Short mmCIF file of C-alpha atoms and ligand atoms in Angstrom, two decimals:
data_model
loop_
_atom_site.label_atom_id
_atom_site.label_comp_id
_atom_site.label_asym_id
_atom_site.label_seq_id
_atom_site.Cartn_x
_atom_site.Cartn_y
_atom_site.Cartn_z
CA UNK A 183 -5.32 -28.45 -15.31
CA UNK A 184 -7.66 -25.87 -14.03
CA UNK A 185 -6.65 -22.76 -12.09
CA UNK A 186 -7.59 -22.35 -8.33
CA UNK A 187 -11.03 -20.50 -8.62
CA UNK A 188 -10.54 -17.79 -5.50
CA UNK A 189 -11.24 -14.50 -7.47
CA UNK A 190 -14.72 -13.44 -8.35
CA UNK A 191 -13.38 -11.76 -11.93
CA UNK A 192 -14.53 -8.79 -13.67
CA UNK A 193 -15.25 -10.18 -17.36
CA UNK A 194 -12.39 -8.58 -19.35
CA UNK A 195 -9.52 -9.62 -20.52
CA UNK A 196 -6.70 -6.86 -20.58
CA UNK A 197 -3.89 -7.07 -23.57
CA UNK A 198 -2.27 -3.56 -23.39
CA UNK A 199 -1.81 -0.82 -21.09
CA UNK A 200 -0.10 2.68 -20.85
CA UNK A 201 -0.40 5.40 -18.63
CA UNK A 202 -3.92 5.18 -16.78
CA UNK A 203 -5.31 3.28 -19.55
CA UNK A 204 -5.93 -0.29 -20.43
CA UNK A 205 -7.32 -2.07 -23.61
CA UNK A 206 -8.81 -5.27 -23.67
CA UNK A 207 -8.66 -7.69 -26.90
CA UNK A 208 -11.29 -6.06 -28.51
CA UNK A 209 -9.59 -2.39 -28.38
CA UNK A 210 -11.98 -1.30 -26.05
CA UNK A 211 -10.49 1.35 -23.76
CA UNK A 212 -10.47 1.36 -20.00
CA UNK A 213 -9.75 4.37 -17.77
CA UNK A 214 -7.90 2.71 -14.52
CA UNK A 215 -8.29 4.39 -11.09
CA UNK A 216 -7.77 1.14 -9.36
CA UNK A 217 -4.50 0.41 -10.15
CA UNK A 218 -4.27 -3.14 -9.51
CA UNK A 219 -4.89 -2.60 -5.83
CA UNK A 220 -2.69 0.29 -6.00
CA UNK A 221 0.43 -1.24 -7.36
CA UNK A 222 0.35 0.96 -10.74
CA UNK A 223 2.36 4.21 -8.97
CA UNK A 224 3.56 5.88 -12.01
CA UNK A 225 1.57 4.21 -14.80
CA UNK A 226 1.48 1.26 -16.70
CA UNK A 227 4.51 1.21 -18.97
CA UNK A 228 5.99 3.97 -18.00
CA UNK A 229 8.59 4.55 -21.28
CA UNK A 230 11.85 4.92 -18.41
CA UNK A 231 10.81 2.19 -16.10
CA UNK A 232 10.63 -0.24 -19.53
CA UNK A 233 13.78 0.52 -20.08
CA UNK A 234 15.56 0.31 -16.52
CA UNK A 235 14.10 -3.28 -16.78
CA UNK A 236 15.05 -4.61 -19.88
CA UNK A 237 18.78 -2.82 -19.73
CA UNK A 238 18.73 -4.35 -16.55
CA UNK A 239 17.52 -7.91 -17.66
CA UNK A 240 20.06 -7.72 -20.63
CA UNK A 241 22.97 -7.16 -18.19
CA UNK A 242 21.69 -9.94 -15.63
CA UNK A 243 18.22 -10.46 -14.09
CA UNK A 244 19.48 -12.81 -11.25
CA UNK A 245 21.84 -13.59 -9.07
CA UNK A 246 21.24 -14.68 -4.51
CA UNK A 247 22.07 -13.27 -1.51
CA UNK A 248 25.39 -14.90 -1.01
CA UNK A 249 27.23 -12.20 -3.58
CA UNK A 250 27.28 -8.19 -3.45
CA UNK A 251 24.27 -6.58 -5.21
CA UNK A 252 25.50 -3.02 -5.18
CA UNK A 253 22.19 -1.86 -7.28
CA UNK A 254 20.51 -2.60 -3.52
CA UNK A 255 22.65 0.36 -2.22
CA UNK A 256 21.45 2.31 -4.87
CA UNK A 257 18.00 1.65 -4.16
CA UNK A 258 18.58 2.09 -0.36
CA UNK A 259 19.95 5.56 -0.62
CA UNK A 260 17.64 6.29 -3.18
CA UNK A 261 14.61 5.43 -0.85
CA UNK A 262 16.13 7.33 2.28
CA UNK A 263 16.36 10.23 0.18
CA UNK A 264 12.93 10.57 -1.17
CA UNK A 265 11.51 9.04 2.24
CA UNK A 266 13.59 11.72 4.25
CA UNK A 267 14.82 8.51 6.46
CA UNK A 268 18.67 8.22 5.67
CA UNK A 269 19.17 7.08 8.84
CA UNK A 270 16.93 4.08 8.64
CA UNK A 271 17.96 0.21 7.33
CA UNK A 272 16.35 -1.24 4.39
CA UNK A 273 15.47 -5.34 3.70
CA UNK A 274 14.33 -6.12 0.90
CA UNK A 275 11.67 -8.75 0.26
CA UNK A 276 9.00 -9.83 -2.50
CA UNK A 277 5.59 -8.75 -1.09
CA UNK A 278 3.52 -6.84 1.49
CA UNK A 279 2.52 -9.96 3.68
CA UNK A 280 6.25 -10.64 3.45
CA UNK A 281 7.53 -7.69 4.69
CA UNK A 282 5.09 -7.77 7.43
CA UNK A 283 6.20 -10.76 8.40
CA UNK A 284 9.71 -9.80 8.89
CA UNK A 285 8.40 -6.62 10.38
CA UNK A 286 7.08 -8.79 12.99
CA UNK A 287 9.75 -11.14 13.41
CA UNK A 288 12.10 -8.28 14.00
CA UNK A 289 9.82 -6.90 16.73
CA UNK A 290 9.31 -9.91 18.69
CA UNK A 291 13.54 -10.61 18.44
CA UNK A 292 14.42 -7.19 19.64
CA UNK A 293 11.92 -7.44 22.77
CA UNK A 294 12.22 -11.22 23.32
CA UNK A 295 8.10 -10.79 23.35
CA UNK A 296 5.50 -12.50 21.32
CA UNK A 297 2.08 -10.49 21.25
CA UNK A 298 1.01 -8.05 18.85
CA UNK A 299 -1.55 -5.20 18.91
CA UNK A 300 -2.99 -4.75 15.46
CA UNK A 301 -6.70 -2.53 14.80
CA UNK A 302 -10.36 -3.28 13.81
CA UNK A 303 -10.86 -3.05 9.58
CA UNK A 304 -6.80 -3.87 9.39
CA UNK A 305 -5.69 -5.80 7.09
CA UNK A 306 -1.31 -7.10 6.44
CA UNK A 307 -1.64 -10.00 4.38
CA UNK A 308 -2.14 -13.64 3.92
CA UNK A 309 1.06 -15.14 5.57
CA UNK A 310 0.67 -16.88 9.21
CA UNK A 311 1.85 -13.85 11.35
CA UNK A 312 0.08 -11.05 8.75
CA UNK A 313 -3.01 -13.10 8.37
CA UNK A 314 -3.61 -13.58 12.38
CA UNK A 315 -3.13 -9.57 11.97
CA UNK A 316 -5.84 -9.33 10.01
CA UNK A 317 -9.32 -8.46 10.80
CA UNK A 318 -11.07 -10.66 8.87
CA UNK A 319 -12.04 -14.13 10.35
CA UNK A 320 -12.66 -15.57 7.14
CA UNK A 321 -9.56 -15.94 5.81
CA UNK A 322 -7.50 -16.94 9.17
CA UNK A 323 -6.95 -20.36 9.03
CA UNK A 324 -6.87 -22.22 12.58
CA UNK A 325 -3.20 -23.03 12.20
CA UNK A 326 -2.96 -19.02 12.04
CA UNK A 327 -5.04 -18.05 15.04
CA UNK A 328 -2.38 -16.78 18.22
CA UNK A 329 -4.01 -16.48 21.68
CA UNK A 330 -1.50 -13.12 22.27
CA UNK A 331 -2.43 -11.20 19.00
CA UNK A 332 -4.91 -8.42 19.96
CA UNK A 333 -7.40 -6.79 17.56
CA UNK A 334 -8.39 -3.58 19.11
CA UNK A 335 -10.74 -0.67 17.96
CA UNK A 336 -9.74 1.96 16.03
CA UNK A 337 -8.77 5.23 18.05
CA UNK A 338 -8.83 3.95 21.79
CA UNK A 339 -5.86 4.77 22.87
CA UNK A 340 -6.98 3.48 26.56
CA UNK A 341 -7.79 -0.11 25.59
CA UNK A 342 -4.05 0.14 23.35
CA UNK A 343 -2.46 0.47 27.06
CA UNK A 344 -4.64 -1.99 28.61
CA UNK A 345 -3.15 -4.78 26.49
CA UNK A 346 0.78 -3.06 26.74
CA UNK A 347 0.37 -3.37 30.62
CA UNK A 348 0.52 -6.93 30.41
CA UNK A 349 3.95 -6.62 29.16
CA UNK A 350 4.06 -9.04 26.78
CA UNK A 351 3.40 -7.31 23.40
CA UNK A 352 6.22 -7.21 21.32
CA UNK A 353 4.79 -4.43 18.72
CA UNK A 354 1.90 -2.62 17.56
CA UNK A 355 1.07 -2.53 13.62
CA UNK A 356 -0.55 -0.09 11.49
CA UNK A 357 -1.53 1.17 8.38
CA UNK A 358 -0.37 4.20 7.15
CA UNK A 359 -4.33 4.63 6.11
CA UNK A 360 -6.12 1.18 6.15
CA UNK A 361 -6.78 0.38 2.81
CA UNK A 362 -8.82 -2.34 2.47
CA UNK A 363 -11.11 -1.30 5.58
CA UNK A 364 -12.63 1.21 3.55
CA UNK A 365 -9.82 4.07 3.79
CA UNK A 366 -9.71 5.00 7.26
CA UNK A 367 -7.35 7.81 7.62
CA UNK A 368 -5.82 7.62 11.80
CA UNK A 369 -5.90 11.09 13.44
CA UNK A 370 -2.43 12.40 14.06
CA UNK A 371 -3.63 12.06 17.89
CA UNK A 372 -4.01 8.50 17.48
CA UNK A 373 -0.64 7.78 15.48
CA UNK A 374 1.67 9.69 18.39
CA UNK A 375 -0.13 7.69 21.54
CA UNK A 376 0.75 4.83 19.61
CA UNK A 377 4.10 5.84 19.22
CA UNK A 378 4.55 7.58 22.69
CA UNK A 379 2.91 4.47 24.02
CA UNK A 380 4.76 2.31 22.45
CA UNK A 381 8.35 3.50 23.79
CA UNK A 382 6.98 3.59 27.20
CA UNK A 383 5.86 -0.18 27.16
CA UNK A 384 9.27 -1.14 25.13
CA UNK A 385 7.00 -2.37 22.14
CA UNK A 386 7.97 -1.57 18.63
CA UNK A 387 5.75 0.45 16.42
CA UNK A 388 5.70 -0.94 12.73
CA UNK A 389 4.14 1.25 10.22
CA UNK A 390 2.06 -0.87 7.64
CA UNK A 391 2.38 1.29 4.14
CA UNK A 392 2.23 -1.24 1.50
CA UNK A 393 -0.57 0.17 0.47
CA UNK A 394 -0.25 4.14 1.60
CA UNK A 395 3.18 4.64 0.51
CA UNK A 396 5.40 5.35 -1.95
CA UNK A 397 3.85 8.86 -2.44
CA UNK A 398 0.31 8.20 -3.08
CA UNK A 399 -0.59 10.73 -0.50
CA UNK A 400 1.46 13.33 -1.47
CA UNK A 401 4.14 12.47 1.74
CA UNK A 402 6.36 9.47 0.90
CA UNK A 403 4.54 7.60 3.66
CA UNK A 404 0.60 8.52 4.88
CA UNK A 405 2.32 8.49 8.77
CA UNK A 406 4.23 11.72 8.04
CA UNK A 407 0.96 13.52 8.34
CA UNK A 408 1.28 12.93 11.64
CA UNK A 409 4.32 14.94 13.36
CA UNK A 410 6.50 13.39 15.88
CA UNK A 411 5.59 10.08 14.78
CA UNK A 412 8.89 7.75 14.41
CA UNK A 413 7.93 4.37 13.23
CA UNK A 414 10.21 1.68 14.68
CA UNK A 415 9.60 -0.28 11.54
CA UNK A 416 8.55 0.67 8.49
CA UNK A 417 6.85 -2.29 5.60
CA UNK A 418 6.46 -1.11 1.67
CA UNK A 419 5.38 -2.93 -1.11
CA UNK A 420 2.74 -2.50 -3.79
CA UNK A 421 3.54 0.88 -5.48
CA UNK A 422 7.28 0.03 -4.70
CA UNK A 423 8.01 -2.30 -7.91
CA UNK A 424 5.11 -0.35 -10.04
CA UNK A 425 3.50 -3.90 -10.70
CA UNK A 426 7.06 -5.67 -10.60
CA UNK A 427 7.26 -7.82 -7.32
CA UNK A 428 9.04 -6.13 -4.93
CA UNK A 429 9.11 -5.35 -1.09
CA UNK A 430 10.81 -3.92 1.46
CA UNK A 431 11.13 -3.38 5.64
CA UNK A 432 12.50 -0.11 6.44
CA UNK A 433 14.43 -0.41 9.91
CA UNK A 434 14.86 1.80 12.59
CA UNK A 435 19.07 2.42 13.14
CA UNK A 436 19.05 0.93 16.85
CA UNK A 437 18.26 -2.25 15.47
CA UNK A 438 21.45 -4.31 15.01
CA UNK A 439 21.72 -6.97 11.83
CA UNK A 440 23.39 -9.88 12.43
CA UNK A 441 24.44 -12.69 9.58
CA UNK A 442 21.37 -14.98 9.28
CA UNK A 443 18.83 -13.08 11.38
CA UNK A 444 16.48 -12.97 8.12
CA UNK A 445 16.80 -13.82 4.58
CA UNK A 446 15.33 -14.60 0.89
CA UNK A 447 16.11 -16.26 -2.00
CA UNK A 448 14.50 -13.53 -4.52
CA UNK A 449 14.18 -10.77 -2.03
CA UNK A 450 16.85 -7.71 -3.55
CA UNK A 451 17.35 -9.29 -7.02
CA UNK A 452 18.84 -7.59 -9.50
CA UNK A 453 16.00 -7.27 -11.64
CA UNK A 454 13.19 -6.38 -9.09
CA UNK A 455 15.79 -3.02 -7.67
CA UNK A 456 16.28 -1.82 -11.24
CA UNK A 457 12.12 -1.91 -11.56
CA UNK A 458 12.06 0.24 -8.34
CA UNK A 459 14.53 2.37 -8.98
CA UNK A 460 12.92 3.20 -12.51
CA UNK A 461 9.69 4.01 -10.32
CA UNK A 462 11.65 6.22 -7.38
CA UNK A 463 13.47 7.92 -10.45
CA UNK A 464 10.23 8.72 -12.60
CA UNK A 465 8.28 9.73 -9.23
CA UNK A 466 10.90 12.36 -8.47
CA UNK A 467 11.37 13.42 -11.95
CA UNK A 468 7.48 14.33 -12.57
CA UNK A 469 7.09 15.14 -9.47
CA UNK A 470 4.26 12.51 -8.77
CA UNK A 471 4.41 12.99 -5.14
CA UNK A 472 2.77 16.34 -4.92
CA UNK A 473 0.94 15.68 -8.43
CA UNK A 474 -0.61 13.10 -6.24
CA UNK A 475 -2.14 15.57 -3.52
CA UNK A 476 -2.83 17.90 -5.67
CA UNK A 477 -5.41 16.11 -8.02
CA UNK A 478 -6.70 14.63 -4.68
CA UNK A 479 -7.43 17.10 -3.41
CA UNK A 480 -9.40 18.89 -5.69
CA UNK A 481 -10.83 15.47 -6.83
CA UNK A 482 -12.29 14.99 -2.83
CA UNK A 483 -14.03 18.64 -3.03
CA UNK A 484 -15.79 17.82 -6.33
CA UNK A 485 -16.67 14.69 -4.90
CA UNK A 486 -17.84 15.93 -2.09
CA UNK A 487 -20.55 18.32 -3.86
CA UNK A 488 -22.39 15.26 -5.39
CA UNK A 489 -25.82 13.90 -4.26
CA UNK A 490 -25.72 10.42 -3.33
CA UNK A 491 -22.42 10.73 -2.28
CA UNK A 492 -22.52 10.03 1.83
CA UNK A 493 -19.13 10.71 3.03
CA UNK A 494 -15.57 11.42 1.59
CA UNK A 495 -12.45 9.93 3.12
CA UNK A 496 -8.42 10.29 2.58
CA UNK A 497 -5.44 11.99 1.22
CA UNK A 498 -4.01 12.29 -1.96
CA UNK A 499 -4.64 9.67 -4.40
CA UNK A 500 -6.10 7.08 -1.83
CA UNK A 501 -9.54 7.98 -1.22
CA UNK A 502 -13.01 6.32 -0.26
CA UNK A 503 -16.15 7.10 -1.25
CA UNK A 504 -19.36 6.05 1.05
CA UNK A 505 -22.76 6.35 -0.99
CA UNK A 506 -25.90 6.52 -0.35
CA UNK A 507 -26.23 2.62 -1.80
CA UNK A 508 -24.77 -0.34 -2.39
CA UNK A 509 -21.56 -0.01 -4.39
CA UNK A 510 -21.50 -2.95 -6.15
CA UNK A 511 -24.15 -2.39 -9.16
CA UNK A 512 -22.25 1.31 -9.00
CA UNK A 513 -18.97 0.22 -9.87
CA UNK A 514 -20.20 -2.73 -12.48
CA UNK A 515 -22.14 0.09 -14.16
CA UNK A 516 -18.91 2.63 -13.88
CA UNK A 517 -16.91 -0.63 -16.23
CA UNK A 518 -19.36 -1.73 -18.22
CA UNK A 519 -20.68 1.32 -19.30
CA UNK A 520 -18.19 4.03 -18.77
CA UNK A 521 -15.26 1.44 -19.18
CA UNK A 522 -13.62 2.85 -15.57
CA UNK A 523 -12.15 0.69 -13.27
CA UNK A 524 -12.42 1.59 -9.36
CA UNK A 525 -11.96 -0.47 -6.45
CA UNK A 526 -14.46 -1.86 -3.48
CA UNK A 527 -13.66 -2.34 0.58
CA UNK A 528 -14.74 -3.46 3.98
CA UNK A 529 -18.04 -1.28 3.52
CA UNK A 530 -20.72 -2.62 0.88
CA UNK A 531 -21.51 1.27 0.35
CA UNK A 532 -17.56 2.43 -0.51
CA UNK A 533 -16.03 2.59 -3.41
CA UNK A 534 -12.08 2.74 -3.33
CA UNK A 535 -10.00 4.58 -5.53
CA UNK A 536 -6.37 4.19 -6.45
CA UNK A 537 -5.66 5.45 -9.35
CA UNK A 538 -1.92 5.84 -10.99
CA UNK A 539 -0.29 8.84 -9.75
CA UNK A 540 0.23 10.06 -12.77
CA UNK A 541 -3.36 10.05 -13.52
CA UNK A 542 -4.41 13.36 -15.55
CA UNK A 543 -7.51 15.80 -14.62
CA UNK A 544 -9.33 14.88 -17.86
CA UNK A 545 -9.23 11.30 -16.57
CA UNK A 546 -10.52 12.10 -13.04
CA UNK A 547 -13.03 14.31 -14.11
CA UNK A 548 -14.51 11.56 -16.61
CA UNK A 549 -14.99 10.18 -13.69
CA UNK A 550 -17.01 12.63 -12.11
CA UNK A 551 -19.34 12.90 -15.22
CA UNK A 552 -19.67 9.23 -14.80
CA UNK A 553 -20.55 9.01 -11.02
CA UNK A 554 -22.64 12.22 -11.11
CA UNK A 555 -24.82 10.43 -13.54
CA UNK A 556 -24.84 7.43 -12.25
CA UNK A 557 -26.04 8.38 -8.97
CA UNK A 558 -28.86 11.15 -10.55
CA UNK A 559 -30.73 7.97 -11.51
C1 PLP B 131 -1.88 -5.48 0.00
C2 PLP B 131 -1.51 -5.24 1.40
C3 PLP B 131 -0.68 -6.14 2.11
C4 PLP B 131 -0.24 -7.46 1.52
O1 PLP B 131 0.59 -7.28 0.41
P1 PLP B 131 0.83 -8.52 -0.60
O2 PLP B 131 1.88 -7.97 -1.53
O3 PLP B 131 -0.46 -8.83 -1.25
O4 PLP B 131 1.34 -9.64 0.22
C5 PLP B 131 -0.31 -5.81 3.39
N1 PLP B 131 -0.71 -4.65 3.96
C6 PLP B 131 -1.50 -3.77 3.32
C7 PLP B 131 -1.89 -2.50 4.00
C8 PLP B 131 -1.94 -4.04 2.02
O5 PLP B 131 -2.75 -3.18 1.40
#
């Protein structure tokens, strides 16, 4: 049987990783400031997070929904501690595009409405209701496409209460910082219309951070950059399970549960809340969070100083570079020369960067070298 061809590969095979580094099967070394698409949040094999795993695994990796899972709890309290939302309910799921989904299912209950507002560059997933979310024509099937889901552009606040006035938009979605679009950070402006808006129009406001969250910009979520911003809905994934499947919808205490009103087979396992556990503990214990905006930080000013380098966007660990070129033959020269992996976007000209967040200054300066030369020529 052959596989599915849908991903243009990078030629390497990877047999070992730890930290920010990978080895392929020759023992050549990779530095990794991709992360996977920013699902390595504390670093591949992270020594504690092994071992939360396999005690976990040992005990019992399994069991559905229809018993108590008290390590849920655990992982519930855990993540309204570090996210500074006690207050707020947690569902647990096994993937951004899922937890979107539910995002939006929860929305359109609570209002009895079926639009939704999402932005130009966005991008929620590959599921029916993410997908037709999802600024990207090409991969919206016509079984996906919804006469009542808006794309708007980015920052018009005006053309956001054009579409509410029609009363018939059940919530707004977006990204914490959109990821995929090239790392567009939304002004703080921006982020409270959209949540002043949305309360005046009875629409709920779901924050998209399955790719922002979990620390990477040195907040727990990118939103709480923006004060006075309170997220009906809040969707997680990626960094969440540190490369073990996990997601979750973070839920806003007016909305009531009720038995049945969602559900999962593998959502909440036993295994998959150990894994993010391990990751909440180990971010909290190195303090990755503020690691995180610390490197960025000084990672975006060096950046920032080099020729050929257009424009640099984001916060924390989540930034995009524009160049003065094509990023493509860039980034193929940055592996196969420099053995460092980065990421691409939306823009042919950005290069996207994601590293662990435990990534060390030697690392991201390597980097630098790298780029700085690369660009010289
Ligand atoms: C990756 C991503 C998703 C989809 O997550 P999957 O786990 O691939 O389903 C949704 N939203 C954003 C912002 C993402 O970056």
């Amino acid at each position: 049987m052959n596989l599915f061809d849908v991903y243009p590969l990078i030629p390497v095979t990877l047999v070992k990783a730890h930290g920010s580094l990978l080895w392929d099967e020759k023992g050549q070394e990779y530095l990794d400031l991709y992360g996977g698409h920013a699902v390595i949040s504390i670093g591949h094999t992270h020594p504690h997070y092994v071992k939360r795993i396999k005690d976990q695994l040992d005990q019992m990796g399994f069991y559905s929904n229809s018993i108590q899972i008290p390590i849920q709890q655990e992982l519930a309290s855990k993540l309204g501690e570090l996210s500074g939302l006690p207050d707020y309910q947690l569902f647990l799921v096994n993937s951004g595009a899922e937890a979107n989904e539910n995002a939006i299912k929860l929305a359109s209950f609570a209002t009895g409405k079926s639009g939704f507002i999402a932005f130009t560059g966005s991008f929620h997933g590959r599921t029916s209701g993410a997908v037709a979310l999802t600024d990207n024509p090409k991969i919206v099937a016509p079984c996906n496409e919804r006469t009542d889901f808006h794309i708007l552009p980015w920052n018009d606040l005006d053309a956001v209460e054009e579409v509410l006035k029609s009363n018939s938009i059940a919530g707004i979605i977006i990204e914490g910082i959109q990821g995929v679009g090239g790392i567009q950070v939304p002004s703080p402006e921006f982020l409270q219309g959209l949540s002043s808006l949305s309360k005046k129009y009875e629409a709920k406001l779901i924050l998209d951070e399955v790719q922002s969250g979990f620390g990477r910009t040195g907040k727990f979520f990118a939103y709480q950059w923006a004060r006075g911003v309170r997220p009906d809905i809040i969707t997680m994934a990626k960094g969440m399970g540190n490369g073990f499947p996990i997601g979750g919808v973070l839920i806003a205490p007016e909305f009531k549960a009720s038995y049945g009103l969602l559900g999962t087979t593998f959502g909440g396992n036993h295994l998959a809340c150990a894994a993010s556990l391990g990751v909440l503990e180990v971010l909290e214990k190195e303090n990755l969070q503020a690691k995180a905006q610390e490197l960025g930080d000084k990672l975006m000013k060096e950046l920032g100083a080099i020729p050929g380098i257009v424009e640099v966007r984001g916060i924390g660990l989540m930034i995009g570079i524009d160049l003065d070129r094509d990023a493509g033959p860039v980034r193929s020269e940055l592996v196969n020369k420099y053995h460092i992996f980065t990421g691409s976007a939306a823009g042919k000209q950005t290069i996207r960067l994601l590293p662990p967040l435990s990534v060390e200054w030697n690392e991201l300066n390597s980097f630098l070298v790298a780029l700085k030369e690369i660009l010289s020529n």
